[in-house]
PDB file of N, CA and C in Angstrom:
ATOM      1  N   MET A   1       0.811  -1.194  -0.304  1.00 83.00           N
ATOM      2  CA  MET A   1      -0.132   0.230  -0.119  1.00 83.00           C
ATOM      3  C   MET A   1       0.498   1.317   0.112  1.00 83.00           C
ATOM      4  N   LYS A   2       0.614   2.212  -0.735  1.00 93.00           N
ATOM      5  CA  LYS A   2       0.754   3.123  -0.421  1.00 93.00           C
ATOM      6  C   LYS A   2       0.763   4.339   0.513  1.00 93.00           C
ATOM      7  N   PRO A   3       2.275   5.430   0.814  1.00 97.00           N
ATOM      8  CA  PRO A   3       2.227   5.516   2.516  1.00 97.00           C
ATOM      9  C   PRO A   3       0.688   7.027   2.235  1.00 97.00           C
ATOM     10  N   GLU A   4       0.170   7.692   3.084  1.00 98.00           N
ATOM     11  CA  GLU A   4      -0.947   8.316   3.253  1.00 98.00           C
ATOM     12  C   GLU A   4      -0.811   9.198   4.252  1.00 98.00           C
ATOM     13  N   LEU A   5      -0.689  10.736   4.524  1.00 97.00           N
ATOM     14  CA  LEU A   5      -0.792  11.515   5.476  1.00 97.00           C
ATOM     15  C   LEU A   5      -1.721  10.756   6.482  1.00 97.00           C
ATOM     16  N   ILE A   6      -1.084  10.934   8.015  1.00 95.00           N
ATOM     17  CA  ILE A   6      -2.040  10.537   9.242  1.00 95.00           C
ATOM     18  C   ILE A   6      -3.832  10.744   9.249  1.00 95.00           C
ATOM     19  N   ARG A   7      -3.989  12.623   9.081  1.00 94.00           N
ATOM     20  CA  ARG A   7      -4.748  13.291   9.015  1.00 94.00           C
ATOM     21  C   ARG A   7      -5.777  12.584   8.274  1.00 94.00           C
ATOM     22  N   GLU A   8      -5.673  11.953   6.494  1.00 96.00           N
ATOM     23  CA  GLU A   8      -6.578  11.594   5.726  1.00 96.00           C
ATOM     24  C   GLU A   8      -6.393  10.275   6.319  1.00 96.00           C
ATOM     25  N   VAL A   9      -5.985   9.325   6.787  1.00 96.00           N
ATOM     26  CA  VAL A   9      -6.529   8.265   7.821  1.00 96.00           C
ATOM     27  C   VAL A   9      -7.501   8.344   8.695  1.00 96.00           C
ATOM     28  N   ALA A  10      -7.034   9.351   9.318  1.00 93.00           N
ATOM     29  CA  ALA A  10      -7.877   9.516  10.781  1.00 93.00           C
ATOM     30  C   ALA A  10      -9.071   9.991  10.126  1.00 93.00           C
ATOM     31  N   ALA A  11      -9.791  10.492   9.322  1.00 95.00           N
ATOM     32  CA  ALA A  11     -10.834  11.403   7.872  1.00 95.00           C
ATOM     33  C   ALA A  11     -12.202   9.341   8.203  1.00 95.00           C
ATOM     34  N   ARG A  12     -10.918   8.486   7.269  1.00 97.00           N
ATOM     35  CA  ARG A  12     -11.948   7.715   7.238  1.00 97.00           C
ATOM     36  C   ARG A  12     -12.465   6.972   8.819  1.00 97.00           C
ATOM     37  N   TYR A  13     -11.642   6.436   8.710  1.00 97.00           N
ATOM     38  CA  TYR A  13     -11.178   5.740  10.129  1.00 97.00           C
ATOM     39  C   TYR A  13     -12.123   6.561  11.383  1.00 97.00           C
ATOM     40  N   LEU A  14     -13.305   7.061  11.663  1.00 94.00           N
ATOM     41  CA  LEU A  14     -13.663   7.981  13.069  1.00 94.00           C
ATOM     42  C   LEU A  14     -14.317   6.755  14.317  1.00 94.00           C
ATOM     43  N   ASP A  15     -13.409   7.247  15.555  1.00 92.00           N
ATOM     44  CA  ASP A  15     -14.248   5.974  16.543  1.00 92.00           C
ATOM     45  C   ASP A  15     -13.251   4.892  16.331  1.00 92.00           C
ATOM     46  N   GLU A  16     -12.103   4.969  15.915  1.00 94.00           N
ATOM     47  CA  GLU A  16     -12.041   2.814  15.344  1.00 94.00           C
ATOM     48  C   GLU A  16     -10.354   3.139  16.060  1.00 94.00           C
ATOM     49  N   TRP A  17      -9.721   2.000  16.354  1.00 92.00           N
ATOM     50  CA  TRP A  17      -8.273   2.211  16.650  1.00 92.00           C
ATOM     51  C   TRP A  17      -7.732   2.003  15.264  1.00 92.00           C
ATOM     52  N   ILE A  18      -6.502   2.916  15.167  1.00 95.00           N
ATOM     53  CA  ILE A  18      -5.885   3.286  13.588  1.00 95.00           C
ATOM     54  C   ILE A  18      -4.322   2.510  14.378  1.00 95.00           C
ATOM     55  N   ALA A  19      -3.632   1.311  13.276  1.00 95.00           N
ATOM     56  CA  ALA A  19      -2.362   1.012  13.916  1.00 95.00           C
ATOM     57  C   ALA A  19      -1.988   1.645  12.578  1.00 95.00           C
ATOM     58  N   LEU A  20      -0.951   2.082  12.405  1.00 95.00           N
ATOM     59  CA  LEU A  20      -0.115   2.669  11.001  1.00 95.00           C
ATOM     60  C   LEU A  20       2.064   1.863  11.306  1.00 95.00           C
ATOM     61  N   GLU A  21       2.316   1.784  10.109  1.00 96.00           N
ATOM     62  CA  GLU A  21       3.180   1.762  10.143  1.00 96.00           C
ATOM     63  C   GLU A  21       4.404   3.390   9.665  1.00 96.00           C
ATOM     64  N   VAL A  22       4.619   3.915  10.435  1.00 96.00           N
ATOM     65  CA  VAL A  22       5.409   4.976  10.570  1.00 96.00           C
ATOM     66  C   VAL A  22       6.367   4.670   9.169  1.00 96.00           C
ATOM     67  N   THR A  23       6.102   5.729   7.829  1.00 96.00           N
ATOM     68  CA  THR A  23       7.040   5.691   6.776  1.00 96.00           C
ATOM     69  C   THR A  23       7.152   7.137   6.565  1.00 96.00           C
ATOM     70  N   GLU A  24       7.266   8.963   6.889  1.00 96.00           N
ATOM     71  CA  GLU A  24       7.469  10.322   7.662  1.00 96.00           C
ATOM     72  C   GLU A  24       7.258  10.472   8.138  1.00 96.00           C
ATOM     73  N   THR A  25       8.634  11.399   9.486  1.00 94.00           N
ATOM     74  CA  THR A  25       8.579  12.387  10.064  1.00 94.00           C
ATOM     75  C   THR A  25       8.380  13.263   9.900  1.00 94.00           C
ATOM     76  N   ASN A  26       7.998  14.338  10.650  1.00 93.00           N
ATOM     77  CA  ASN A  26       8.765  15.895  10.839  1.00 93.00           C
ATOM     78  C   ASN A  26       9.486  16.417  11.290  1.00 93.00           C
ATOM     79  N   GLY A  27      10.618  17.410  10.523  1.00 91.00           N
ATOM     80  CA  GLY A  27      11.781  17.375  11.579  1.00 91.00           C
ATOM     81  C   GLY A  27      11.702  17.533  13.560  1.00 91.00           C
ATOM     82  N   LYS A  28      11.201  16.864  14.584  1.00 91.00           N
ATOM     83  CA  LYS A  28      10.858  17.216  15.518  1.00 91.00           C
ATOM     84  C   LYS A  28      10.722  15.875  15.346  1.00 91.00           C
ATOM     85  N   GLY A  29      10.199  14.753  14.532  1.00 88.00           N
ATOM     86  CA  GLY A  29       9.797  13.091  14.722  1.00 88.00           C
ATOM     87  C   GLY A  29       9.345  12.822  15.285  1.00 88.00           C
ATOM     88  N   ASP A  30       7.723  13.872  15.058  1.00 90.00           N
ATOM     89  CA  ASP A  30       6.689  13.137  15.032  1.00 90.00           C
ATOM     90  C   ASP A  30       5.252  12.793  13.847  1.00 90.00           C
ATOM     91  N   PRO A  31       5.445  11.648  14.278  1.00 93.00           N
ATOM     92  CA  PRO A  31       4.065  10.597  12.451  1.00 93.00           C
ATOM     93  C   PRO A  31       3.792  11.875  11.389  1.00 93.00           C
ATOM     94  N   VAL A  32       3.985  11.634  10.360  1.00 95.00           N
ATOM     95  CA  VAL A  32       3.153  12.983   9.575  1.00 95.00           C
ATOM     96  C   VAL A  32       2.604  11.043   8.696  1.00 95.00           C
ATOM     97  N   ARG A  33       3.291  10.353   8.144  1.00 97.00           N
ATOM     98  CA  ARG A  33       2.096   9.799   6.962  1.00 97.00           C
ATOM     99  C   ARG A  33       3.002   8.311   7.129  1.00 97.00           C
ATOM    100  N   GLY A  34       1.492   7.405   7.141  1.00 97.00           N
ATOM    101  CA  GLY A  34       2.531   5.959   7.440  1.00 97.00           C
ATOM    102  C   GLY A  34       1.760   4.647   6.684  1.00 97.00           C
ATOM    103  N   VAL A  35       1.861   3.708   6.497  1.00 98.00           N
ATOM    104  CA  VAL A  35       0.723   3.071   5.875  1.00 98.00           C
ATOM    105  C   VAL A  35      -0.312   1.939   6.959  1.00 98.00           C
ATOM    106  N   VAL A  36      -1.397   2.031   6.441  1.00 98.00           N
ATOM    107  CA  VAL A  36      -2.519   1.129   6.980  1.00 98.00           C
ATOM    108  C   VAL A  36      -1.643   0.094   7.964  1.00 98.00           C
ATOM    109  N   ILE A  37      -1.978  -0.598   8.946  1.00 97.00           N
ATOM    110  CA  ILE A  37      -1.374  -1.707   9.400  1.00 97.00           C
ATOM    111  C   ILE A  37      -3.290  -2.221   8.862  1.00 97.00           C
ATOM    112  N   ALA A  38      -4.217  -1.836  10.283  1.00 97.00           N
ATOM    113  CA  ALA A  38      -4.985  -2.698  11.507  1.00 97.00           C
ATOM    114  C   ALA A  38      -6.329  -1.324  11.459  1.00 97.00           C
ATOM    115  N   HIS A  39      -7.602  -1.555  11.546  1.00 97.00           N
ATOM    116  CA  HIS A  39      -8.485  -0.109  12.350  1.00 97.00           C
ATOM    117  C   HIS A  39      -9.006  -0.853  12.647  1.00 97.00           C
ATOM    118  N   GLY A  40     -10.158  -0.388  14.279  1.00 97.00           N
ATOM    119  CA  GLY A  40     -11.473  -1.630  14.259  1.00 97.00           C
ATOM    120  C   GLY A  40     -11.640  -0.429  15.030  1.00 97.00           C
ATOM    121  N   LYS A  41     -13.726  -0.882  15.927  1.00 93.00           N
ATOM    122  CA  LYS A  41     -13.564  -0.738  16.726  1.00 93.00           C
ATOM    123  C   LYS A  41     -12.820  -1.482  18.170  1.00 93.00           C
ATOM    124  N   ASP A  42     -12.525  -2.923  18.146  1.00 92.00           N
ATOM    125  CA  ASP A  42     -11.907  -3.404  18.658  1.00 92.00           C
ATOM    126  C   ASP A  42     -10.022  -3.982  19.212  1.00 92.00           C
ATOM    127  N   ARG A  43      -9.785  -2.666  20.158  1.00 89.00           N
ATOM    128  CA  ARG A  43      -8.066  -2.123  20.267  1.00 89.00           C
ATOM    129  C   ARG A  43      -7.782  -4.037  19.912  1.00 89.00           C
ATOM    130  N   ASP A  44      -7.874  -5.284  20.500  1.00 91.00           N
ATOM    131  CA  ASP A  44      -7.035  -6.359  20.584  1.00 91.00           C
ATOM    132  C   ASP A  44      -7.538  -6.805  19.077  1.00 91.00           C
ATOM    133  N   GLU A  45      -7.631  -6.079  18.575  1.00 96.00           N
ATOM    134  CA  GLU A  45      -8.069  -6.906  17.477  1.00 96.00           C
ATOM    135  C   GLU A  45      -6.693  -6.649  16.436  1.00 96.00           C
ATOM    136  N   VAL A  46      -7.239  -4.619  17.402  1.00 94.00           N
ATOM    137  CA  VAL A  46      -5.872  -4.441  16.313  1.00 94.00           C
ATOM    138  C   VAL A  46      -4.724  -4.745  16.910  1.00 94.00           C
ATOM    139  N   GLU A  47      -4.430  -4.436  18.035  1.00 92.00           N
ATOM    140  CA  GLU A  47      -3.156  -5.102  18.573  1.00 92.00           C
ATOM    141  C   GLU A  47      -2.246  -6.026  17.909  1.00 92.00           C
ATOM    142  N   ASP A  48      -3.114  -7.641  17.585  1.00 95.00           N
ATOM    143  CA  ASP A  48      -3.623  -8.449  16.956  1.00 95.00           C
ATOM    144  C   ASP A  48      -2.961  -8.452  15.878  1.00 95.00           C
ATOM    145  N   ALA A  49      -2.991  -7.691  14.754  1.00 96.00           N
ATOM    146  CA  ALA A  49      -2.672  -7.674  13.709  1.00 96.00           C
ATOM    147  C   ALA A  49      -1.092  -6.988  13.889  1.00 96.00           C
ATOM    148  N   ILE A  50      -1.188  -5.878  14.652  1.00 93.00           N
ATOM    149  CA  ILE A  50       0.138  -5.205  15.383  1.00 93.00           C
ATOM    150  C   ILE A  50       1.129  -6.779  15.182  1.00 93.00           C
ATOM    151  N   MET A  51       1.116  -7.644  16.127  1.00 93.00           N
ATOM    152  CA  MET A  51       2.084  -8.801  16.114  1.00 93.00           C
ATOM    153  C   MET A  51       1.906  -9.599  14.887  1.00 93.00           C
ATOM    154  N   ARG A  52       1.300  -9.440  13.731  1.00 96.00           N
ATOM    155  CA  ARG A  52       1.412 -10.195  12.985  1.00 96.00           C
ATOM    156  C   ARG A  52       2.335  -9.560  11.886  1.00 96.00           C
ATOM    157  N   SER A  53       2.506  -8.362  12.099  1.00 95.00           N
ATOM    158  CA  SER A  53       2.784  -7.313  11.137  1.00 95.00           C
ATOM    159  C   SER A  53       4.581  -7.227  11.272  1.00 95.00           C
ATOM    160  N   SER A  54       5.392  -7.329  10.049  1.00 94.00           N
ATOM    161  CA  SER A  54       6.870  -7.108  10.006  1.00 94.00           C
ATOM    162  C   SER A  54       7.558  -6.142  10.429  1.00 94.00           C
ATOM    163  N   ALA A  55       6.913  -5.015  10.014  1.00 93.00           N
ATOM    164  CA  ALA A  55       6.698  -3.286  10.250  1.00 93.00           C
ATOM    165  C   ALA A  55       6.789  -2.971  11.275  1.00 93.00           C
ATOM    166  N   LYS A  56       8.243  -1.987  11.832  1.00 90.00           N
ATOM    167  CA  LYS A  56       9.401  -1.556  12.534  1.00 90.00           C
ATOM    168  C   LYS A  56       8.764  -0.334  13.632  1.00 90.00           C
ATOM    169  N   ASP A  57       7.969   0.798  12.863  1.00 91.00           N
ATOM    170  CA  ASP A  57       8.207   1.096  13.487  1.00 91.00           C
ATOM    171  C   ASP A  57       6.533   1.764  13.346  1.00 91.00           C
ATOM    172  N   ILE A  58       5.245   1.928  14.029  1.00 92.00           N
ATOM    173  CA  ILE A  58       4.582   1.459  14.452  1.00 92.00           C
ATOM    174  C   ILE A  58       3.553   3.046  15.282  1.00 92.00           C
ATOM    175  N   MET A  59       3.060   3.406  14.994  1.00 91.00           N
ATOM    176  CA  MET A  59       1.587   4.145  15.617  1.00 91.00           C
ATOM    177  C   MET A  59       0.621   3.698  15.875  1.00 91.00           C
ATOM    178  N   THR A  60      -0.356   3.739  17.138  1.00 90.00           N
ATOM    179  CA  THR A  60      -1.465   3.421  17.187  1.00 90.00           C
ATOM    180  C   THR A  60      -1.779   4.063  18.035  1.00 90.00           C
ATOM    181  N   PHE A  61      -3.196   4.288  17.516  1.00 88.00           N
ATOM    182  CA  PHE A  61      -4.009   5.052  18.178  1.00 88.00           C
ATOM    183  C   PHE A  61      -5.607   5.499  18.050  1.00 88.00           C
ATOM    184  N   TYR A  62      -6.324   6.184  18.875  1.00 85.00           N
ATOM    185  CA  TYR A  62      -7.392   5.944  19.128  1.00 85.00           C
ATOM    186  C   TYR A  62      -8.223   7.234  18.204  1.00 85.00           C
ATOM    187  N   ASN A  63      -8.704   7.157  16.782  1.00 87.00           N
ATOM    188  CA  ASN A  63      -9.342   8.138  15.821  1.00 87.00           C
ATOM    189  C   ASN A  63     -10.982   8.714  16.820  1.00 87.00           C
ATOM    190  N   GLY A  64     -11.074   9.596  17.534  1.00 84.00           N
ATOM    191  CA  GLY A  64     -12.234   9.444  18.774  1.00 84.00           C
ATOM    192  C   GLY A  64     -12.006   9.971  19.932  1.00 84.00           C
ATOM    193  N   GLU A  65     -13.205  10.253  20.954  1.00 80.00           N
ATOM    194  CA  GLU A  65     -13.350  10.111  22.304  1.00 80.00           C
ATOM    195  C   GLU A  65     -12.554   8.886  23.211  1.00 80.00           C
ATOM    196  N   VAL A  66     -11.416   9.270  23.730  1.00 71.00           N
ATOM    197  CA  VAL A  66     -10.579   8.134  24.477  1.00 71.00           C
ATOM    198  C   VAL A  66     -11.160   7.571  25.473  1.00 71.00           C
ATOM    199  N   PRO A  67     -11.292   5.967  24.899  1.00 61.00           N
ATOM    200  CA  PRO A  67     -12.312   5.325  26.206  1.00 61.00           C
ATOM    201  C   PRO A  67     -11.771   6.156  27.528  1.00 61.00           C
ATOM    202  N   ILE A  68     -12.832   5.466  28.690  1.00 72.00           N
ATOM    203  CA  ILE A  68     -12.267   5.660  29.741  1.00 72.00           C
ATOM    204  C   ILE A  68     -11.311   4.525  30.065  1.00 72.00           C
ATOM    205  N   GLY A  69      -9.690   4.766  30.706  1.00 70.00           N
ATOM    206  CA  GLY A  69      -9.024   3.698  30.951  1.00 70.00           C
ATOM    207  C   GLY A  69      -8.112   3.039  30.072  1.00 70.00           C
ATOM    208  N   ALA A  70      -8.088   4.537  28.254  1.00 66.00           N
ATOM    209  CA  ALA A  70      -6.846   3.940  27.925  1.00 66.00           C
ATOM    210  C   ALA A  70      -6.176   4.935  27.407  1.00 66.00           C
ATOM    211  N   ASP A  71      -4.721   4.386  27.019  1.00 65.00           N
ATOM    212  CA  ASP A  71      -4.311   5.006  26.474  1.00 65.00           C
ATOM    213  C   ASP A  71      -4.498   5.560  24.768  1.00 65.00           C
ATOM    214  N   GLY A  72      -4.949   6.813  24.966  1.00 59.00           N
ATOM    215  CA  GLY A  72      -4.526   7.763  23.231  1.00 59.00           C
ATOM    216  C   GLY A  72      -3.374   7.012  22.383  1.00 59.00           C
ATOM    217  N   VAL A  73      -2.812   7.081  22.706  1.00 60.00           N
ATOM    218  CA  VAL A  73      -1.915   6.912  21.738  1.00 60.00           C
ATOM    219  C   VAL A  73      -0.673   5.632  21.811  1.00 60.00           C
ATOM    220  N   ILE A  74      -0.618   5.401  21.063  1.00 58.00           N
ATOM    221  CA  ILE A  74       0.688   4.056  21.281  1.00 58.00           C
ATOM    222  C   ILE A  74       1.927   4.195  20.322  1.00 58.00           C
ATOM    223  N   LEU A  75       3.200   3.990  20.582  1.00 54.00           N
ATOM    224  CA  LEU A  75       4.017   3.810  19.499  1.00 54.00           C
ATOM    225  C   LEU A  75       4.705   3.335  19.883  1.00 54.00           C
ATOM    226  N   TYR A  76       5.089   2.595  19.271  1.00 53.00           N
ATOM    227  CA  TYR A  76       6.075   1.306  18.828  1.00 53.00           C
ATOM    228  C   TYR A  76       7.201   1.627  17.888  1.00 53.00           C
ATOM    229  N   GLY A  77       8.493   1.399  18.443  1.00 56.00           N
ATOM    230  CA  GLY A  77       9.952   1.986  17.178  1.00 56.00           C
ATOM    231  C   GLY A  77      10.307   2.731  18.253  1.00 56.00           C
ATOM    232  N   ASP A  78      11.349   3.009  16.963  1.00 57.00           N
ATOM    233  CA  ASP A  78      12.349   4.630  17.818  1.00 57.00           C
ATOM    234  C   ASP A  78      12.013   6.073  17.351  1.00 57.00           C
ATOM    235  N   PHE A  79      11.618   6.480  18.613  1.00 50.00           N
ATOM    236  CA  PHE A  79      10.644   8.100  18.254  1.00 50.00           C
ATOM    237  C   PHE A  79      11.142   8.170  18.776  1.00 50.00           C
ATOM    238  N   PRO A  80      11.942   9.949  18.968  1.00 49.00           N
ATOM    239  CA  PRO A  80      12.720  10.386  19.458  1.00 49.00           C
ATOM    240  C   PRO A  80      10.951  11.339  20.508  1.00 49.00           C
ATOM    241  N   LEU A  81      10.975  11.513  22.080  1.00 43.00           N
ATOM    242  CA  LEU A  81      10.756  12.355  22.148  1.00 43.00           C
ATOM    243  C   LEU A  81      10.870  13.436  23.373  1.00 43.00           C
TER     244      LEU A  81
END
């Protein structure tokens, strides 16, 4: 699949968990573009897809109001914080 801007992916998948293989960051190291690995309402299913993926740098986030008790953004890989 072709890398897309994260904001374009987010516009398609409202109120879902989204996992992206990050392909581009900005000058501060923030993810800008990526390839969708998985998306859906069930966080566990999205995380299962991540575990099956060979992607190295992955960003997972909930694209909506974050459910109580959940983390809103999860980064896997080498991102400068």
